[in-house]
PDB file of C-alpha atoms in Angstrom:
ATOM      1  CA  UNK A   1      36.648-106.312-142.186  1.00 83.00           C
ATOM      2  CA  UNK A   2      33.211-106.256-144.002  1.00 92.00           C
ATOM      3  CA  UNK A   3      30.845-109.252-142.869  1.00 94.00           C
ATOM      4  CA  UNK A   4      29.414-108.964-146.120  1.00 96.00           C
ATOM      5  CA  UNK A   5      32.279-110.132-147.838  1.00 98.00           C
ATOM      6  CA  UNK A   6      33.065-113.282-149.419  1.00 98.00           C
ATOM      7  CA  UNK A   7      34.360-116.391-148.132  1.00 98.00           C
ATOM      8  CA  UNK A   8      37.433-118.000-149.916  1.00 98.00           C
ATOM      9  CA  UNK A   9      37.176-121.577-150.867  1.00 98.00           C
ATOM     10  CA  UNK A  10      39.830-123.454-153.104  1.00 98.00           C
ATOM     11  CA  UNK A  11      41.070-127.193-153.776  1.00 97.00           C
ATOM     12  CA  UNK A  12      43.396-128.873-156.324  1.00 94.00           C
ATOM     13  CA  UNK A  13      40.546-129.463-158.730  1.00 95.00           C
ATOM     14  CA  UNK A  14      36.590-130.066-158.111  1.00 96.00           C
ATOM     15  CA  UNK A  15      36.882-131.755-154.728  1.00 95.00           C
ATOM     16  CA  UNK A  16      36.159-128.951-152.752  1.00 96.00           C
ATOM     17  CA  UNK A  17      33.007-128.357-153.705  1.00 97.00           C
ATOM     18  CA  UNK A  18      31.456-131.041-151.521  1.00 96.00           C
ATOM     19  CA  UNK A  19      32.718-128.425-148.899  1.00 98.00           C
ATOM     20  CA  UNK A  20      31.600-125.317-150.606  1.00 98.00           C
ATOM     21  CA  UNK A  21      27.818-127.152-150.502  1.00 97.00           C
ATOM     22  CA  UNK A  22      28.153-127.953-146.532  1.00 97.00           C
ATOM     23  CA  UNK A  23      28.799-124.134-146.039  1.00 98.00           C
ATOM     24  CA  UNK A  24      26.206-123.253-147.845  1.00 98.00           C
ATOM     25  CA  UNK A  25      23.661-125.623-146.200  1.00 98.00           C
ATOM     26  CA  UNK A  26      25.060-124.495-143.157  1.00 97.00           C
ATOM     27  CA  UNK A  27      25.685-120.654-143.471  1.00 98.00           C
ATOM     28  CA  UNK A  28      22.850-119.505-146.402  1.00 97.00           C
ATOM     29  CA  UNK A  29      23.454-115.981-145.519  1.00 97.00           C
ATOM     30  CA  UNK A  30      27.436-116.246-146.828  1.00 98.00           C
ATOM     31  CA  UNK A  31      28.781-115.573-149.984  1.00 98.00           C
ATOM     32  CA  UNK A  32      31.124-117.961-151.759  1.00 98.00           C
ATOM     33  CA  UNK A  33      34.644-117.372-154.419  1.00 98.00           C
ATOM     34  CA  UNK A  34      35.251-121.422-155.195  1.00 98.00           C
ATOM     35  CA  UNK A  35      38.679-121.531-156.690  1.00 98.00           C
ATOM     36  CA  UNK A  36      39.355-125.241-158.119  1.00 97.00           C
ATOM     37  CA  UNK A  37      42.952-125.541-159.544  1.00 97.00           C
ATOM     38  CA  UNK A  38      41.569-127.963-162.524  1.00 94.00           C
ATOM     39  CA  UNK A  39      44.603-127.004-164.543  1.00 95.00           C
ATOM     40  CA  UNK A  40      47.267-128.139-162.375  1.00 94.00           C
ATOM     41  CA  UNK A  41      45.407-130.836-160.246  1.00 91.00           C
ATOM     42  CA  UNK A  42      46.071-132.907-158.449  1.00 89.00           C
ATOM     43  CA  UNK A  43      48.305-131.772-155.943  1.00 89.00           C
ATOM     44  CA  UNK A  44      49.161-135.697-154.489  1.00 82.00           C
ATOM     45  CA  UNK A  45      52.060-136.091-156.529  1.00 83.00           C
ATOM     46  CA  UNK A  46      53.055-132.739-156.220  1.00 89.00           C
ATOM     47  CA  UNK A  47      56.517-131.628-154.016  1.00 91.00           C
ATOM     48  CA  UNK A  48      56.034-129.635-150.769  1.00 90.00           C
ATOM     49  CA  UNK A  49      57.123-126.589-152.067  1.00 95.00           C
ATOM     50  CA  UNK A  50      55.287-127.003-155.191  1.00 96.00           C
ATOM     51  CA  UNK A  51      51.978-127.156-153.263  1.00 94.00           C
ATOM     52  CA  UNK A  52      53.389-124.169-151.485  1.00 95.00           C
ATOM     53  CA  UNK A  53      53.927-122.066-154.286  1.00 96.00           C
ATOM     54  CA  UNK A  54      50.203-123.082-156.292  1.00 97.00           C
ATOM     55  CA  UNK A  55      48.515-122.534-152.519  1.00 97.00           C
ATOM     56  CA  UNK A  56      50.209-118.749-151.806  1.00 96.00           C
ATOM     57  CA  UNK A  57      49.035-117.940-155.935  1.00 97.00           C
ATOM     58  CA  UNK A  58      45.660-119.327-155.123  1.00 98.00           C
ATOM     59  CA  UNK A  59      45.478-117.088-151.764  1.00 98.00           C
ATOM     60  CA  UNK A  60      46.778-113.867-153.580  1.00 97.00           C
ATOM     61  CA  UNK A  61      43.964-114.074-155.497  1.00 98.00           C
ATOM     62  CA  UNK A  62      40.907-114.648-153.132  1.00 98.00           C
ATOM     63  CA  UNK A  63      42.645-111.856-151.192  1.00 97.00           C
ATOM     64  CA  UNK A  64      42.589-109.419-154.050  1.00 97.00           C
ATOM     65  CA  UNK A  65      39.131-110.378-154.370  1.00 98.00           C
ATOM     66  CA  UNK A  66      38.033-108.668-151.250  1.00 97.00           C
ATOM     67  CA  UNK A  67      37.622-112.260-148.944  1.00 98.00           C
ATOM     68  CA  UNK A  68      37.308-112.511-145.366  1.00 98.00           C
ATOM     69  CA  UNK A  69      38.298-115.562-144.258  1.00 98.00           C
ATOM     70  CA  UNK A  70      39.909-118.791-146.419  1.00 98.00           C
ATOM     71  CA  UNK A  71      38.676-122.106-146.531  1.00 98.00           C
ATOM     72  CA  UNK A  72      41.814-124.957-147.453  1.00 98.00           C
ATOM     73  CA  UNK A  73      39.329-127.510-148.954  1.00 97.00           C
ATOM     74  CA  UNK A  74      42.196-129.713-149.837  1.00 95.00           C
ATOM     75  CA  UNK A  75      43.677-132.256-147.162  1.00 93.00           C
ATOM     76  CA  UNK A  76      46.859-132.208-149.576  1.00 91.00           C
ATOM     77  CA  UNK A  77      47.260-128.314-148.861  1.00 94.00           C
ATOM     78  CA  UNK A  78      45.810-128.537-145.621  1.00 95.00           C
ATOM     79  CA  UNK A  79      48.526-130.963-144.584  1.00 90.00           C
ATOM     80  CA  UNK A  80      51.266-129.048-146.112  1.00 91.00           C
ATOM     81  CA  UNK A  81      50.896-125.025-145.780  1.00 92.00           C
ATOM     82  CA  UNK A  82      47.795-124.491-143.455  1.00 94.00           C
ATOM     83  CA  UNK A  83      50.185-123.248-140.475  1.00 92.00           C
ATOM     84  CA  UNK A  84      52.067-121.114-142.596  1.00 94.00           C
ATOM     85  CA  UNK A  85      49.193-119.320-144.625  1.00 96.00           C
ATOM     86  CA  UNK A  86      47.496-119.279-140.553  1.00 95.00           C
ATOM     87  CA  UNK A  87      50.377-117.326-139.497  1.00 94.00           C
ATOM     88  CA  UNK A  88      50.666-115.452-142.843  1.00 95.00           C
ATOM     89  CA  UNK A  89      46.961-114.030-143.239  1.00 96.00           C
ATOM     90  CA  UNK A  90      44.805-111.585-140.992  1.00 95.00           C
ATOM     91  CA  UNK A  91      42.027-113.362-141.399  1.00 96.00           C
ATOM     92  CA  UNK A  92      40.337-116.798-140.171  1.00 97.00           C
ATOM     93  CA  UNK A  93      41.731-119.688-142.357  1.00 97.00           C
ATOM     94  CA  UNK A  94      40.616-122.942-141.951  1.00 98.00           C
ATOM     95  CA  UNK A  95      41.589-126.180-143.059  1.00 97.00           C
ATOM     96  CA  UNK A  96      40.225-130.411-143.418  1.00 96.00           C
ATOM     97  CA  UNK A  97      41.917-132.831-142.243  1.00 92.00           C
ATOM     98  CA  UNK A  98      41.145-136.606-142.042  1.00 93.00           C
ATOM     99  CA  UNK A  99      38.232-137.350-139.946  1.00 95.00           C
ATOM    100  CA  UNK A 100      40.711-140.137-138.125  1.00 96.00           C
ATOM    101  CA  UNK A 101      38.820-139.428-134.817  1.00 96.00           C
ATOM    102  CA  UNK A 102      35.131-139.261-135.637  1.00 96.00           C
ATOM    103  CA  UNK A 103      35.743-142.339-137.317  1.00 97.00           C
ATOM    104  CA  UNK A 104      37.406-144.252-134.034  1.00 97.00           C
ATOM    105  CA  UNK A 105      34.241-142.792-132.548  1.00 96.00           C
ATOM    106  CA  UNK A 106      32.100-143.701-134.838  1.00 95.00           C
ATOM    107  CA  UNK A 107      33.517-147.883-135.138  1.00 97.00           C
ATOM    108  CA  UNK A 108      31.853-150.818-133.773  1.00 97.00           C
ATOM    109  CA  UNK A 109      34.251-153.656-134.560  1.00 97.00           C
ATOM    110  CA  UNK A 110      37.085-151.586-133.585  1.00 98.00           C
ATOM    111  CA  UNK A 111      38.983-151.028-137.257  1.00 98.00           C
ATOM    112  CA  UNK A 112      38.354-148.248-139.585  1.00 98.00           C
ATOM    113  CA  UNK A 113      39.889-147.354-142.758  1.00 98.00           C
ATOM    114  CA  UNK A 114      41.270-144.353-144.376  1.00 98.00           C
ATOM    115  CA  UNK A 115      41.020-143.439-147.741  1.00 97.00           C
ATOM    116  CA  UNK A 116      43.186-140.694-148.512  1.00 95.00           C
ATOM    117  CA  UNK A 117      46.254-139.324-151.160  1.00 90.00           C
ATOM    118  CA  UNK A 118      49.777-140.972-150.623  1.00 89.00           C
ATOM    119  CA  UNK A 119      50.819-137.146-149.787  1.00 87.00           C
ATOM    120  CA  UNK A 120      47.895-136.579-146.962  1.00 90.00           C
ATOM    121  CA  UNK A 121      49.041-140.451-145.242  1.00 93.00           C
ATOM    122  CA  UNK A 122      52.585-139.380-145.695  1.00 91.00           C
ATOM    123  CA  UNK A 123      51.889-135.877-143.125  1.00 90.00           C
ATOM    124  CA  UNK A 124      52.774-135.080-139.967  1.00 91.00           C
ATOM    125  CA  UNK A 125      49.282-133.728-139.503  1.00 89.00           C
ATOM    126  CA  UNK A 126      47.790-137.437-140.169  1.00 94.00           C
ATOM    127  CA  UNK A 127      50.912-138.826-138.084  1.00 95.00           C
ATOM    128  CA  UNK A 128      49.372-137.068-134.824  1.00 95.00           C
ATOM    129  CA  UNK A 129      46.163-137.776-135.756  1.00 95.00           C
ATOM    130  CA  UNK A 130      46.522-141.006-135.543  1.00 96.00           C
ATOM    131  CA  UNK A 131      48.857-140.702-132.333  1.00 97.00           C
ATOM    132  CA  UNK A 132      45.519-139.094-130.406  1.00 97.00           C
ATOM    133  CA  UNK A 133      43.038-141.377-131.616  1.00 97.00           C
ATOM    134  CA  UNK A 134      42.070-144.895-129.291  1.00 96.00           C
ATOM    135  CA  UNK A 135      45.057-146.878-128.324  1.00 96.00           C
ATOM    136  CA  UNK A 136      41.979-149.916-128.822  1.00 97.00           C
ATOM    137  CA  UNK A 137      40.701-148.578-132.427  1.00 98.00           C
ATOM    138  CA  UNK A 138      42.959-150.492-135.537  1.00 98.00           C
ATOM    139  CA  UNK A 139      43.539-147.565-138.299  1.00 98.00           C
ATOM    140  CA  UNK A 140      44.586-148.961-141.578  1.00 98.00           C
ATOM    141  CA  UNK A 141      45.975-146.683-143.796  1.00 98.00           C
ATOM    142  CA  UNK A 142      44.346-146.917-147.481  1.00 98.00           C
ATOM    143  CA  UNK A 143      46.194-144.603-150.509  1.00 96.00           C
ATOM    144  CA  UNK A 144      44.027-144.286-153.657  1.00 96.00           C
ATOM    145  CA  UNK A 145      45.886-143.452-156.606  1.00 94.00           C
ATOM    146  CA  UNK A 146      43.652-142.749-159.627  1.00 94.00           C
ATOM    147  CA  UNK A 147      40.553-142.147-157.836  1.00 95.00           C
ATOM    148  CA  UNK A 148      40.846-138.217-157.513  1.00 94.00           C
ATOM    149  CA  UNK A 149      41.470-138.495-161.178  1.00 94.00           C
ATOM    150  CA  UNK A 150      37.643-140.596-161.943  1.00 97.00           C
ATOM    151  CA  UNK A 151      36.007-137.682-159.865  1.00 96.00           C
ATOM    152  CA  UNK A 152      37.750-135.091-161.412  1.00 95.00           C
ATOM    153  CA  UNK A 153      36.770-136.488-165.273  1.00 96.00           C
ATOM    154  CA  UNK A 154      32.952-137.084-163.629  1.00 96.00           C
ATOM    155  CA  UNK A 155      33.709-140.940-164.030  1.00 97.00           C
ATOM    156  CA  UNK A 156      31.158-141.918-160.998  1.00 97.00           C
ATOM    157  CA  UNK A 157      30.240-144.933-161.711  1.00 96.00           C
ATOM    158  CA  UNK A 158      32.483-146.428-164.700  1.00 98.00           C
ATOM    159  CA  UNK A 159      34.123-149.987-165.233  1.00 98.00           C
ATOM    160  CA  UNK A 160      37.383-148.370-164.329  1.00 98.00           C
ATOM    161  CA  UNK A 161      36.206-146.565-160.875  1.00 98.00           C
ATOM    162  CA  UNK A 162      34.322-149.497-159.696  1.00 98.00           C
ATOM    163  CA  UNK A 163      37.194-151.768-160.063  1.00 98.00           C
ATOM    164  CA  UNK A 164      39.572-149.119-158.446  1.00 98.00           C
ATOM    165  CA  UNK A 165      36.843-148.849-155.550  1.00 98.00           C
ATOM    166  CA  UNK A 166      37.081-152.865-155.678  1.00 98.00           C
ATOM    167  CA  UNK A 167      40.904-152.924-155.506  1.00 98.00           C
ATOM    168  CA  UNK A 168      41.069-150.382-152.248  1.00 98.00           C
ATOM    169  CA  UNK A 169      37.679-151.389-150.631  1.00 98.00           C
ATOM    170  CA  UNK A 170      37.244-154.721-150.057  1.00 98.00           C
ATOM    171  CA  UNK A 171      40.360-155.566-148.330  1.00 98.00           C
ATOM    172  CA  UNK A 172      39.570-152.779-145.636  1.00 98.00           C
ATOM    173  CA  UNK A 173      35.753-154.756-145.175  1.00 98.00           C
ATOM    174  CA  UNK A 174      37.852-158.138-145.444  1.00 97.00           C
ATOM    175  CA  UNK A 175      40.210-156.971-142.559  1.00 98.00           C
ATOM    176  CA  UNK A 176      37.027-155.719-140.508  1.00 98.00           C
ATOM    177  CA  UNK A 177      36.635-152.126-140.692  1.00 98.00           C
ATOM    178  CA  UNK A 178      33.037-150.919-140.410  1.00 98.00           C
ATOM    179  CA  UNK A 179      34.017-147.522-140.798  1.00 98.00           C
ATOM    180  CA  UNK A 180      35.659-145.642-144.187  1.00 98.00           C
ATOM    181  CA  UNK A 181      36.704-141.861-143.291  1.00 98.00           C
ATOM    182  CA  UNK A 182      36.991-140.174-147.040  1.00 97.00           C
ATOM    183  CA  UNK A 183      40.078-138.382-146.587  1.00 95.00           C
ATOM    184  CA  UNK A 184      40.007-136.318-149.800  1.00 94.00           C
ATOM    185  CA  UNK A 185      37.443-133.809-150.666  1.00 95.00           C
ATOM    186  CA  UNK A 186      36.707-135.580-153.799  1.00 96.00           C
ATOM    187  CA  UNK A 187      35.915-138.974-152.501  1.00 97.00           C
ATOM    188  CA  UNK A 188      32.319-138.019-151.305  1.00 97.00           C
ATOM    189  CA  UNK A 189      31.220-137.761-154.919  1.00 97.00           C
ATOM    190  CA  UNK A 190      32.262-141.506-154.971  1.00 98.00           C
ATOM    191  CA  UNK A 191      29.870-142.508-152.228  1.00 97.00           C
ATOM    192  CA  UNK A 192      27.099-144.097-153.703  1.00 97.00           C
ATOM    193  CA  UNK A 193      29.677-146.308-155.227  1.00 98.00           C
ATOM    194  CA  UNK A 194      32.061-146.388-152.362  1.00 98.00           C
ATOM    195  CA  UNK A 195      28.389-148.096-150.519  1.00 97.00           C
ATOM    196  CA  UNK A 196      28.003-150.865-153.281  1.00 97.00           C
ATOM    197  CA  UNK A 197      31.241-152.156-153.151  1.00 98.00           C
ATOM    198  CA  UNK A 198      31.978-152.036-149.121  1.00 97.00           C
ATOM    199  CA  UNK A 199      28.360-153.473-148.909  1.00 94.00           C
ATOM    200  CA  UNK A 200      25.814-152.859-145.999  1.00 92.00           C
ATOM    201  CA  UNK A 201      26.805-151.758-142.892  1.00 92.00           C
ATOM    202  CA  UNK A 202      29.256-149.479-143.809  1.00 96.00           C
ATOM    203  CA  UNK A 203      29.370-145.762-142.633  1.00 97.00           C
ATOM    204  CA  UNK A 204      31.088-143.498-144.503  1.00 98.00           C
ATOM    205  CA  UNK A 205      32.548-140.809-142.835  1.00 97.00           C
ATOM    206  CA  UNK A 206      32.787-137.050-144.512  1.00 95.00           C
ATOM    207  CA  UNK A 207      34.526-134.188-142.659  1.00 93.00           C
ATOM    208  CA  UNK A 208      32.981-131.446-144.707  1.00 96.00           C
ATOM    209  CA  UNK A 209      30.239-131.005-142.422  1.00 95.00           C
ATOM    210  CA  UNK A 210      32.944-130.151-138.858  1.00 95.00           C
ATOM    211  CA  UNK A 211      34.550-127.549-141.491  1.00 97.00           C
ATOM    212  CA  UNK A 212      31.500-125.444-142.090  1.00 97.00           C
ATOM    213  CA  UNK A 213      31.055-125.663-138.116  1.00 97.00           C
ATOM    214  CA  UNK A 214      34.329-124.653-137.580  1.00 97.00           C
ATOM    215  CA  UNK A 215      33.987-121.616-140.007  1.00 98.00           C
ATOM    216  CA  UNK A 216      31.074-120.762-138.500  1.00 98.00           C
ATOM    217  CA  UNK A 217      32.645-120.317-135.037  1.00 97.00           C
ATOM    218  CA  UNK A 218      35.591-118.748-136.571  1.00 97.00           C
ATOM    219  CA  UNK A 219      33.579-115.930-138.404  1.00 97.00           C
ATOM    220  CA  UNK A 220      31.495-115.871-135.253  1.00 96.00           C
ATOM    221  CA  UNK A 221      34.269-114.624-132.460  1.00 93.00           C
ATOM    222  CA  UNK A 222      35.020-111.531-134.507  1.00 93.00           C
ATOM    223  CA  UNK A 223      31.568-110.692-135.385  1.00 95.00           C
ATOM    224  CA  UNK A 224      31.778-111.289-139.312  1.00 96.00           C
ATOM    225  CA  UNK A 225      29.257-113.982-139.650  1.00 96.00           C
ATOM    226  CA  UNK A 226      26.532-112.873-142.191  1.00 95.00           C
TER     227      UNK A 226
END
């Protein structure tokens, strides 16, 4: 395979482009093919073998676009098909998961929240996740319904978002967590907001940055890193 070729990076919608800019921050010499399913997202509400079916489309085409390796930028898909497109493709593919254990790392009062689709909390991924982390760290589990949808219409900052951040925020701060692990690729562009409403003292906790590491090993070991 060509080191000069492309990397493969697609999500439900616009989310996983906060991924797409930690690659390229991280590996400037790499080409990107950023394939956002806008038309069909999001995938949350979406059956197991739906989310099948959209991911092996989206994967025919990065692979018919010459790409040599496949970045799941979607903790929905990730949860779902990553082992099955892992054992599918000949080529590095690597997925995002819930950063449940930087996070318990991460905590000083012990309690950290998750923000994160109904689908990705529902997983067997986020299940053993959550088996491995502390026995001593408190992980609440926090589903945000609507929010992917704010991000995905560029609604930042709007009367509606903020009072959606209020309504899945403040309990986690009210029960103690000091910690907020975004569990959806589309939650970092909510940030700045996510900040005002938890209030100071909060760290926010973004996974994007251990994916471009990872990819960078995994194009590493076979000598395609450009």
């Amino acid at each position: 395979m060509d080191r000069n070729a492309p990397i493969g990076v697609f999500d439900s919608g616009i989310g996983g482009l906060t991924v797409a800019r930690e690659i390229m921050a991280q590996l400037p010499g790499e080409r990107l093919i950023y394939f956002g399913d806008t038309a069909r997202v999001p995938y949350g509400n979406r059956t197991k073998e739906t989310i099948i079916r959209f991911s092996a489309q989206i994967v025919r085409f990065l692979k018919s676009q010459g790409v040599k390796a496949v970045i799941i930028a979607c903790n929905t898909a990730t949860a779902v098909c990553a082992e099955s497109l892992r054992a599918e493709l000949s080529m590095p593919v690597v997925g995002i998961e819930p950063a449940v254990l930087p996070g318990a790392r991460t905590t000083r009062t012990g309690i950290i929240g998750v923000m994160a689709t109904t689908k990705t909390l529902a997983s067997a991924k986020y299940r053993h996740l959550k088996s491995i982390a502390p026995k001593e760290v408190r992980i609440i589990d926090c589903p945000c319904p609507g929010l992917m949808d704010c991000v995905e219409a560029g609604e930042f900052r709007t009367p509606h978002t903020m009072a959606l951040l209020r309504e899945y925020v403040e309990p986690l701060v009210e029960a103690g967590a000091d910690t907020l692990v975004l569990g959806c690729t589309h939650y970092p562009f909510l940030s700045d907001a996510i900040r005002l409403t938890a209030g100071p003292g909060i760290r926010l906790i973004d996974p994007a940055p251990a994916v471009a590491r990872q990819l960078k090993r995994r194009l590493d070991e076979p000598g395609l890193l450009n």
